[in-house]
Coordinates of C-alpha atoms and ligand atoms in Angstrom, one line a residue:
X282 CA 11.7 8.0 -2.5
X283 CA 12.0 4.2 -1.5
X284 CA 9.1 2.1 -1.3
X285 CA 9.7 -1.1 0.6
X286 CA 7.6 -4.5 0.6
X287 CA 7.7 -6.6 3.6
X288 CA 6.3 -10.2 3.7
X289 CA 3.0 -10.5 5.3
X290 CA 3.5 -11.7 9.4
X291 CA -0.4 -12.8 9.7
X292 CA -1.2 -16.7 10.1
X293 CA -1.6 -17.7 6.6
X294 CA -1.7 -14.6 4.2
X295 CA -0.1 -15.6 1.4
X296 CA -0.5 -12.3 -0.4
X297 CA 2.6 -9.7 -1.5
X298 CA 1.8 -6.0 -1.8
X299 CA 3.5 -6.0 -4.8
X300 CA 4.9 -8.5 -8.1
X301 CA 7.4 -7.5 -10.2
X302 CA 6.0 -6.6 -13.0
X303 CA 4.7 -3.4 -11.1
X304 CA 8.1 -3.1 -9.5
X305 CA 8.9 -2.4 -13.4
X306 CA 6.4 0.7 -13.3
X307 CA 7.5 2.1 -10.0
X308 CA 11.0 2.3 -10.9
X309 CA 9.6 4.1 -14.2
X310 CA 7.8 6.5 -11.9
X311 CA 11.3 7.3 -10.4
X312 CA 10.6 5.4 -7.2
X313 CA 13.4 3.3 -5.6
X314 CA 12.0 -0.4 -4.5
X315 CA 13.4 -2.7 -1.5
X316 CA 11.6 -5.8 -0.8
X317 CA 12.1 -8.3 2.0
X318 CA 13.2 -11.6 1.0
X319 CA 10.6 -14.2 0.7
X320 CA 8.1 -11.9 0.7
X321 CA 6.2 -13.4 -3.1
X322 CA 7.5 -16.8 -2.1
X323 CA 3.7 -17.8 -0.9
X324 CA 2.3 -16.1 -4.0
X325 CA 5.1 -17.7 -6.0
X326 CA 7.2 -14.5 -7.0
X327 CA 11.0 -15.4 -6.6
X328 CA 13.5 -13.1 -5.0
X329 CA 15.5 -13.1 -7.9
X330 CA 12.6 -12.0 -10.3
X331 CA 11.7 -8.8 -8.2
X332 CA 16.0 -7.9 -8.8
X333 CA 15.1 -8.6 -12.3
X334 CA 12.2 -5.9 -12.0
X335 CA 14.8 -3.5 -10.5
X336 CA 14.1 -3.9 -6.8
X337 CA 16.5 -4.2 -4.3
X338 CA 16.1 -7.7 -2.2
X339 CA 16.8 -7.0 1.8
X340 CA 17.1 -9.8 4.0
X341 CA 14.8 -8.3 7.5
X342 CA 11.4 -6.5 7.6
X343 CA 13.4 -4.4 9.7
X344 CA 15.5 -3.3 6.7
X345 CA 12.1 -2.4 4.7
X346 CA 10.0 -0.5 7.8
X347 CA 12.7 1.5 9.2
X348 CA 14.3 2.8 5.8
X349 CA 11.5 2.8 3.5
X350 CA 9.5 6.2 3.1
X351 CA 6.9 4.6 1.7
X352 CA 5.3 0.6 2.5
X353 CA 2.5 -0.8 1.1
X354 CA 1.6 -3.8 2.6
X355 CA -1.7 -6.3 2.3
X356 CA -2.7 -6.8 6.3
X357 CA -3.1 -3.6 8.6
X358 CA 0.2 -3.9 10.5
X359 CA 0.8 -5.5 13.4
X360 CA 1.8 -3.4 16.8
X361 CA 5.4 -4.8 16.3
X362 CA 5.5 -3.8 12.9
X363 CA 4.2 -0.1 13.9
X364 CA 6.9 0.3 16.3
X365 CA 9.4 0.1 13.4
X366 CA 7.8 2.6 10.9
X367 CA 9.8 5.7 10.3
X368 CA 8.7 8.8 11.8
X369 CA 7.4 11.2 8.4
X370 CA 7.0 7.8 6.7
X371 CA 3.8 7.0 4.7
X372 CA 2.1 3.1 4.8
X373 CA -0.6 2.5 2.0
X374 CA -2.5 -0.9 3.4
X375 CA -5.6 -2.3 4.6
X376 CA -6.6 -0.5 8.3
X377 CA -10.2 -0.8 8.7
X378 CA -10.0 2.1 11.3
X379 CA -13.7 1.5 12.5
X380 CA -12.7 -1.6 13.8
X381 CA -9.2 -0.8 14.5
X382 CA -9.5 2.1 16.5
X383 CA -6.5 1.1 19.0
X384 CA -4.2 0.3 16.0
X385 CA -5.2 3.9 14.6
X386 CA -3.9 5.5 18.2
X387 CA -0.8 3.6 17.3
X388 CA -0.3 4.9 14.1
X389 CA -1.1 8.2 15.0
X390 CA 1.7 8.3 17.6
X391 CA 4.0 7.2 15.5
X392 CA 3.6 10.9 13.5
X393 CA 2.8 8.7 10.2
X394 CA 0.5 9.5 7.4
X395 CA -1.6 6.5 6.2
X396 CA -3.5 5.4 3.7
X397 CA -6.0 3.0 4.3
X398 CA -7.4 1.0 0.6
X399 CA -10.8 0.1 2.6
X400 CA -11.5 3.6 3.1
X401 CA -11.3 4.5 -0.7
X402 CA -14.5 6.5 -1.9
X403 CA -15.5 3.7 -4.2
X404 CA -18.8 6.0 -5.7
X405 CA -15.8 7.8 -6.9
X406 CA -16.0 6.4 -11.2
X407 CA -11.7 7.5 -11.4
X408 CA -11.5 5.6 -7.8
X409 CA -12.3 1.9 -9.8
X410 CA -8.7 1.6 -10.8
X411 CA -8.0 1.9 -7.4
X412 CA -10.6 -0.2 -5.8
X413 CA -8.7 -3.3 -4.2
X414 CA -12.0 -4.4 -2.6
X415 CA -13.8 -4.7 -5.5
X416 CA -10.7 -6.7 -7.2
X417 CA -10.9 -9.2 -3.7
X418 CA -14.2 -10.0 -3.6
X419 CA -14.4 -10.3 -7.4
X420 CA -11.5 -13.2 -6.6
X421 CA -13.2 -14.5 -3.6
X422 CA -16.3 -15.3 -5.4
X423 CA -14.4 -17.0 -8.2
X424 CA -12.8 -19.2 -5.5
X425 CA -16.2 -20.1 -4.1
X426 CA -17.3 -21.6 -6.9
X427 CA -13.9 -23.4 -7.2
X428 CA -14.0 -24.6 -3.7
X429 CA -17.7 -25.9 -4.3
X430 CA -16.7 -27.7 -7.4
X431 CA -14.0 -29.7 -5.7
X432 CA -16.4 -30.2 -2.6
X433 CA -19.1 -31.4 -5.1
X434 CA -19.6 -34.9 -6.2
X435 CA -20.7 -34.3 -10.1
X436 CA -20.3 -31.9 -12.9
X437 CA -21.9 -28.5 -12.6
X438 CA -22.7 -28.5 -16.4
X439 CA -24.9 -31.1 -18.2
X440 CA -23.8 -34.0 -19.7
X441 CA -25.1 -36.2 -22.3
X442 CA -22.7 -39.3 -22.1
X443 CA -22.9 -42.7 -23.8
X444 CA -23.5 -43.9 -19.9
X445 CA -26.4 -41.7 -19.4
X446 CA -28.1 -38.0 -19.0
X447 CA -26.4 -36.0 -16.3
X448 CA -28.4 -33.0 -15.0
X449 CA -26.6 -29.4 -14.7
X450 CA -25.4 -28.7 -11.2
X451 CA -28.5 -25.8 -9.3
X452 CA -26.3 -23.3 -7.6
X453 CA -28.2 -20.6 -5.6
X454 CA -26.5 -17.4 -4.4
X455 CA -27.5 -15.1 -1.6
X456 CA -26.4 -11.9 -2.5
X457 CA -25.2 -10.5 -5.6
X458 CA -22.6 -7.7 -4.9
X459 CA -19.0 -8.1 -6.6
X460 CA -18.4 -11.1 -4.9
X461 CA -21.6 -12.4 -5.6
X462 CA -21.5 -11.4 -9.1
X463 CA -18.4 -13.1 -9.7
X464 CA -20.1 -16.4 -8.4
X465 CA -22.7 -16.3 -10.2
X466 CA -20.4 -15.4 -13.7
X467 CA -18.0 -18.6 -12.7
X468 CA -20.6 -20.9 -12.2
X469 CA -23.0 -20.0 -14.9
X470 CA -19.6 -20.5 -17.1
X471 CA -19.2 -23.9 -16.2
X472 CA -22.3 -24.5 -17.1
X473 CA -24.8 -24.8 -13.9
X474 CA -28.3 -23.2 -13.5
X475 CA -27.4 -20.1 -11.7
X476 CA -30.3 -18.4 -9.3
X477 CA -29.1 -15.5 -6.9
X478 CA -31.2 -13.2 -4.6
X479 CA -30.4 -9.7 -3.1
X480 CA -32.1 -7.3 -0.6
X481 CA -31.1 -4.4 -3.5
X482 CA -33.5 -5.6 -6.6
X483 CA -31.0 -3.0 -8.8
X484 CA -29.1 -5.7 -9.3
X485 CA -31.7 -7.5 -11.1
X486 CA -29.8 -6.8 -14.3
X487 CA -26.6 -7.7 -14.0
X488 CA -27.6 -10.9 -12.3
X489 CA -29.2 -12.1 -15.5
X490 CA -26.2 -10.3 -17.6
X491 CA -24.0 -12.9 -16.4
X492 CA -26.5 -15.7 -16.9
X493 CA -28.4 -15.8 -13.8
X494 CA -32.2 -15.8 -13.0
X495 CA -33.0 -13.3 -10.0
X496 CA -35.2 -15.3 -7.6
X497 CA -36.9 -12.0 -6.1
X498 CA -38.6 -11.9 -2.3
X499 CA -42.4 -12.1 -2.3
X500 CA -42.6 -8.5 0.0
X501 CA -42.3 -5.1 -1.4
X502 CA -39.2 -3.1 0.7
X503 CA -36.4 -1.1 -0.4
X504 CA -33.3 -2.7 0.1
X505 CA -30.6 -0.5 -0.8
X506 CA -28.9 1.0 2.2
X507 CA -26.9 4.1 0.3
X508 CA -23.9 4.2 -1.4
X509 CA -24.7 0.7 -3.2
X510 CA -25.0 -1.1 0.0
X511 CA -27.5 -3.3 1.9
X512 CA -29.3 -2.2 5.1
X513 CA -31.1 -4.8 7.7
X514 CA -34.4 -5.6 6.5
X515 CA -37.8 -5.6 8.6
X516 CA -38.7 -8.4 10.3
X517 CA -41.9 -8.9 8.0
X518 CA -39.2 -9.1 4.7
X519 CA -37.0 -11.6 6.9
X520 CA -39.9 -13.7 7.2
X521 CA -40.7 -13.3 3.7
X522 CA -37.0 -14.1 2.6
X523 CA -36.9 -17.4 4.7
X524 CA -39.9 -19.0 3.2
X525 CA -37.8 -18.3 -0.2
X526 CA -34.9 -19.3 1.0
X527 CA -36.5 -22.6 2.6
X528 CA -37.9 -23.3 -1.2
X529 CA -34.4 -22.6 -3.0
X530 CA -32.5 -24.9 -0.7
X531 CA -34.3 -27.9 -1.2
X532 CA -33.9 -27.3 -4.9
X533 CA -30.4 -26.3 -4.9
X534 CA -26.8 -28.7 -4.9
X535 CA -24.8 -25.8 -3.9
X536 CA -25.6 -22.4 -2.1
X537 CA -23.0 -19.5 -2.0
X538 CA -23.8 -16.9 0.7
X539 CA -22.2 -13.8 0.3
X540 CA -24.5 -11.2 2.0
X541 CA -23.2 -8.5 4.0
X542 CA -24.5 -5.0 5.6
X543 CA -22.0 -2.2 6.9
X544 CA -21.3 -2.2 10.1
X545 CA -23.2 -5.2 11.0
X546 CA -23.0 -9.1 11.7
X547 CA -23.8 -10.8 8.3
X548 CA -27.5 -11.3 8.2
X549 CA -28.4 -15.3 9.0
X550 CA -30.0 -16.7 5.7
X551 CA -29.4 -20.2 6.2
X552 CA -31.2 -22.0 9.0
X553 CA -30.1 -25.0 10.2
X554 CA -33.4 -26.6 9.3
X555 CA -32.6 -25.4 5.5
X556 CA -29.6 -27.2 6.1
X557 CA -31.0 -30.3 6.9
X558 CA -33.5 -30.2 3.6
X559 CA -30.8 -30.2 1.2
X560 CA -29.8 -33.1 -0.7
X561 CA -27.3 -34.9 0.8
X562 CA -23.5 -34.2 -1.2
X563 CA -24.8 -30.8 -1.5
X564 CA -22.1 -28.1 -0.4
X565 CA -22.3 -24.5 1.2
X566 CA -20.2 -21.9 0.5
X567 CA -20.5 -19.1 3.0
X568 CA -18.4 -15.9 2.1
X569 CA -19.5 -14.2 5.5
X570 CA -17.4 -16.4 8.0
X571 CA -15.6 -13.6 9.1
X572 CA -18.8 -11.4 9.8
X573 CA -20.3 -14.4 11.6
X574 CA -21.5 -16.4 8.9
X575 CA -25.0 -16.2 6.9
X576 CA -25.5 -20.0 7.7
X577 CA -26.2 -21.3 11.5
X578 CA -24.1 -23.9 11.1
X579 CA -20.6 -22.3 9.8
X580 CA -17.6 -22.8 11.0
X581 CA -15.4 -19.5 10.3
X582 CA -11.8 -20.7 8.8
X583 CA -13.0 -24.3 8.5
X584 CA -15.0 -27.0 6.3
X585 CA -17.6 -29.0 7.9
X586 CA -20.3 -31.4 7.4
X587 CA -23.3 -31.2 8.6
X588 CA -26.4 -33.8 7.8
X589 CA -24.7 -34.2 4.9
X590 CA -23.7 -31.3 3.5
X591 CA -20.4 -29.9 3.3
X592 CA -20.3 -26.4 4.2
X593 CA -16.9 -24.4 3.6
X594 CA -16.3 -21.5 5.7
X595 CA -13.0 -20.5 4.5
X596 CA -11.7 -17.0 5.5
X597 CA -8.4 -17.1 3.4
X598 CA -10.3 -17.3 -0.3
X599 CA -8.1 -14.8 -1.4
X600 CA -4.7 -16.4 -0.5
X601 CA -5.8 -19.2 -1.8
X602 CA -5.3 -17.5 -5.5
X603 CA -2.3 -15.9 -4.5
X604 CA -0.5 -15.2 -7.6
X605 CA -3.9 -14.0 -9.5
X606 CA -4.3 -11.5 -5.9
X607 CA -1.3 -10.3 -5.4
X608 CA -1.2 -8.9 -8.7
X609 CA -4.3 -7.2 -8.8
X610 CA -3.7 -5.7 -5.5
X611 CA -0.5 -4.5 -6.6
X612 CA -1.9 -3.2 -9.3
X613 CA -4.3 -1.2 -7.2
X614 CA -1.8 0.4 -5.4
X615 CA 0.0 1.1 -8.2
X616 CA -2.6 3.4 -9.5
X617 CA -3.0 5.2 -6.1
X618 CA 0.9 5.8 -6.2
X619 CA 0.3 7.4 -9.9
X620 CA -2.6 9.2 -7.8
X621 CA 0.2 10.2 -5.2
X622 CA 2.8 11.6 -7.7
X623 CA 0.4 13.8 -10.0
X624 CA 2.2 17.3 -10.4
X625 CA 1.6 19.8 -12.9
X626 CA 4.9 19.4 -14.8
X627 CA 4.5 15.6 -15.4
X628 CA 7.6 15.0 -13.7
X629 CA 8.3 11.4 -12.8
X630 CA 10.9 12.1 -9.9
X631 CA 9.3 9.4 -7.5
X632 CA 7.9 12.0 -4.9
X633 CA 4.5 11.8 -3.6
X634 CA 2.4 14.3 -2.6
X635 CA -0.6 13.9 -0.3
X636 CA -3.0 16.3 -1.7
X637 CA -6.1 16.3 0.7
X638 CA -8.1 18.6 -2.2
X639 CA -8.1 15.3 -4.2
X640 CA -11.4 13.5 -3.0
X641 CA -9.9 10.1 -3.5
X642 CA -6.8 10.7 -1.7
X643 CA -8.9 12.8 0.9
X644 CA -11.0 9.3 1.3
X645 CA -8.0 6.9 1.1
X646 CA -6.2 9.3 3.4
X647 CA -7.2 8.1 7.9
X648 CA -3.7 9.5 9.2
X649 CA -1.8 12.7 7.7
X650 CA 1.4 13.4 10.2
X651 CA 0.0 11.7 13.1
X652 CA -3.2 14.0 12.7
X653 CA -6.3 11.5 12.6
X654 CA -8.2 12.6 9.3
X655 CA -10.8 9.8 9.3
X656 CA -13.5 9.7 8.6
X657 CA -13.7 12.2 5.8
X658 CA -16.2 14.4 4.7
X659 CA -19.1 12.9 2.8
X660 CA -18.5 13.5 -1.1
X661 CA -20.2 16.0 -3.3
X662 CA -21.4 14.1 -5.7
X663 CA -22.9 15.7 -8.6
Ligands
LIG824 P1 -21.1 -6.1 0.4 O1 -20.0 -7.0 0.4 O2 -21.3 -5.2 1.6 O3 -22.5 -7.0 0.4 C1 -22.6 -8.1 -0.5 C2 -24.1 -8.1 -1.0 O4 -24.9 -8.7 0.0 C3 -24.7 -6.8 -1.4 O5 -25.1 -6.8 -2.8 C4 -25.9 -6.6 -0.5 O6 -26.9 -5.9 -1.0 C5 -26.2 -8.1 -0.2 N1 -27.0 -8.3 1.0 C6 -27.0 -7.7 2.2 N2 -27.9 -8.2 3.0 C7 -28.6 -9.1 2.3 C8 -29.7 -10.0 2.7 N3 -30.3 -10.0 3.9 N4 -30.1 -10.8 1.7 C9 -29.6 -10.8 0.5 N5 -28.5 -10.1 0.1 C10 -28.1 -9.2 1.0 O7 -21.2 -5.3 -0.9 P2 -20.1 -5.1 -2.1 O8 -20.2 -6.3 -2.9 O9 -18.8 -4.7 -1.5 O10 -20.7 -3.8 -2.8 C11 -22.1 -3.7 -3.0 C12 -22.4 -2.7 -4.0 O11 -21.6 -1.5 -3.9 C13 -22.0 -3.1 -5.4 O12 -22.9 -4.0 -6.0 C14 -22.0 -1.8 -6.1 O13 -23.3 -1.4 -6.5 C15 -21.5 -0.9 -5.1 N6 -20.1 -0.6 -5.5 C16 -20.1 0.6 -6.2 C17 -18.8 0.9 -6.7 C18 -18.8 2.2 -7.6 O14 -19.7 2.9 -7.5 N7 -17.7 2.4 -8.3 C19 -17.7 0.2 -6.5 C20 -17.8 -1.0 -5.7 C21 -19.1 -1.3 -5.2

């Protein structure tokens, strides 16, 4: 079969679907590969070093969608790029069908089955080598920090110079899932005093495993949501949480918000009168843009300053580490396409099969021949 690689079309992604070094294990899996050209250019992959790998270059994205049995692409296509998939063809991507139901009508139509990388049952332990969301917002958090540091007028470690004693850098992050995690990781590494709070106190541990103190809310609630996810809190915890909150951001020089809840606008953490107590040069970092922000005062896409404080609302953290993302995804998909070509002989004759009695294809699986099969059955978990 021929996988085929477009280049991304949406203002700004500078992701690939795939890099050549997993071009390499395609081919071995018997797949043929066509990719469009320019497609790693923004993530720094040449065309000449995907011909290396053993794909074929095209020069249109027509080329890829129209020929291509199977595409794996970053962004959830646009309507254009529907219109050129091939009838029976198969498109591994992000879709967010929730909030795409229009684009899942589309799909449908075009008699398609699709697989959509958000809808991967992540509970699932074989599903982590497949989890793309996980790798991204273990890369987004990274780039927080990053983006902080540069926005940040000092060191974030301590520093005992012949000019004087320089303080560590106080970062404070608002919840600690993978994203947060990695924040807290990359700036306890370069050397700051991390604190970090989340509504689910189970992640308590590995908040101080990666060298962060969890600041915990002075109200007793359950936080967890299911499935390892947050839920909205009463309005007596809120309360509770702000007076926290108020506390940590006069005490802290940088703030990275990262809290999120299924299905709902990101939960507003950082008033604008928090704002105003920090210490002027401080920075915010607020991972939620997208979702509306956790901070009053964000700008979605943009940086801003506001009574002296720099607060970055980037939505592109992820392109902005291209290279590191690309791969990762790629490798993602990678291991789903392993998933896809399981057959009880071992062969490696580049066929997939959909097998919809596999729970993580079942999950991963919103479209089978224009039939919508989303959302799936909750798991039976043991
Ligand atoms: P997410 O991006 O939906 O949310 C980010 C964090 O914000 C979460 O930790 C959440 O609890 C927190 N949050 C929400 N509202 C908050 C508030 N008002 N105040 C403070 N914090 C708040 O979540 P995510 O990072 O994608 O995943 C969350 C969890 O899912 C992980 O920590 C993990 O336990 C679980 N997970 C499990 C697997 C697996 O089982 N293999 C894989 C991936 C993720």
């Amino acid at each position: 079969m021929l996988i085929g690689v477009p280049k991304e079309t949406a203002p700004g992604e500078k992701r690939v679907a795939t890099v050549p070094d997993v071009v390499e294990k395609l081919v071995k899996l018997g797949f043929a590969v066509a990719v469009e050209s320019g497609a790693g250019d923004a993530a720094n992959f040449a065309d000449e070093t995907y011909s290396a790998a053993g794909a074929t270059v095209v020069p249109t994205a027509a080329d890829i969608w129209t020929r291509s049995d199977i595409v794996f692409k970053v962004r959830a296509p646009s309507t254009d790029e529907v219109a050129l998939l091939r009838e029976g063809g198969t498109l591994i991507s992000f879709i967010w069908p929730a909030q795409n139901p229009e684009l899942m009508q589309q799909l449908a139509a075009r008699k398609v089955t699709v697989l959509a990388i958000d809808a991967l049952p992540r509970q699932l332990s074989r599903a982590q080598k497949m989890d793309a969301l996980t790798s991204m917002a273990g890369i987004s958090g990274y780039r927080a920090v990053i983006e902080a540091a540069n926005a940040f007028g000092r060191f974030f470690n301590g520093q005992i110079t012949a000019a004087g004693k320089i303080p560590p850098a106080k970062v404070f992050i608002a919840g600690a899932g993978v994203a947060g995690l990695a924040a807290i990781g990359t700036a306890a590494n370069l050397g700051a005093i991390v604190r970090a709070n989340d509504t689910r106190a189970e992640v308590a541990d590995q908040v101080v495993s990666l060298g962060g103190e969890f600041v915990k809310v002075d109200y007793e609630e359950e936080g967890s949501g299911g499935g390892g996810y947050a839920k909205v809190m009463s309005e007596g915890f809120q309360a509770a949480q702000r007076a926290m909150y108020a506390q940590q951001a006069k005490d802290a020089d940088i703030i990275i918000t990262t809290a999120l809840i299924p299905g709902k606008p990101a939960p507003k953490l950082i008033t604008a009168e928090m704002v105003q107590s920090m210490k002027p040069g401080s920075v915010i970092v607020d991972m939620a843009g997208e979702q509306g922000g956790n901070c009053e005062l964000t700008v979605p896409g943009e940086a801003v300053v506001r009574h002296g404080v720099t607060i970055i609302g980037y939505t592109d953290l992820v392109s902005r580490l291209a290279k590191q993302s690309s791969t990762l995804y790629a490798t993602n998909l990678l291991r789903v396409t392993e998933e896809l070509c399981k057959n009880k002989e071992g062969r490696k004759d580049g066929v997939i099969n959909v097998n919809m009695e596999d729970d993580a294809i079942r999950g991963l699986t919103v479209i089978k021949e224009g039939s919508v099969t989303w959302p799936a059955p909750p798991l039976k978990l043991p």
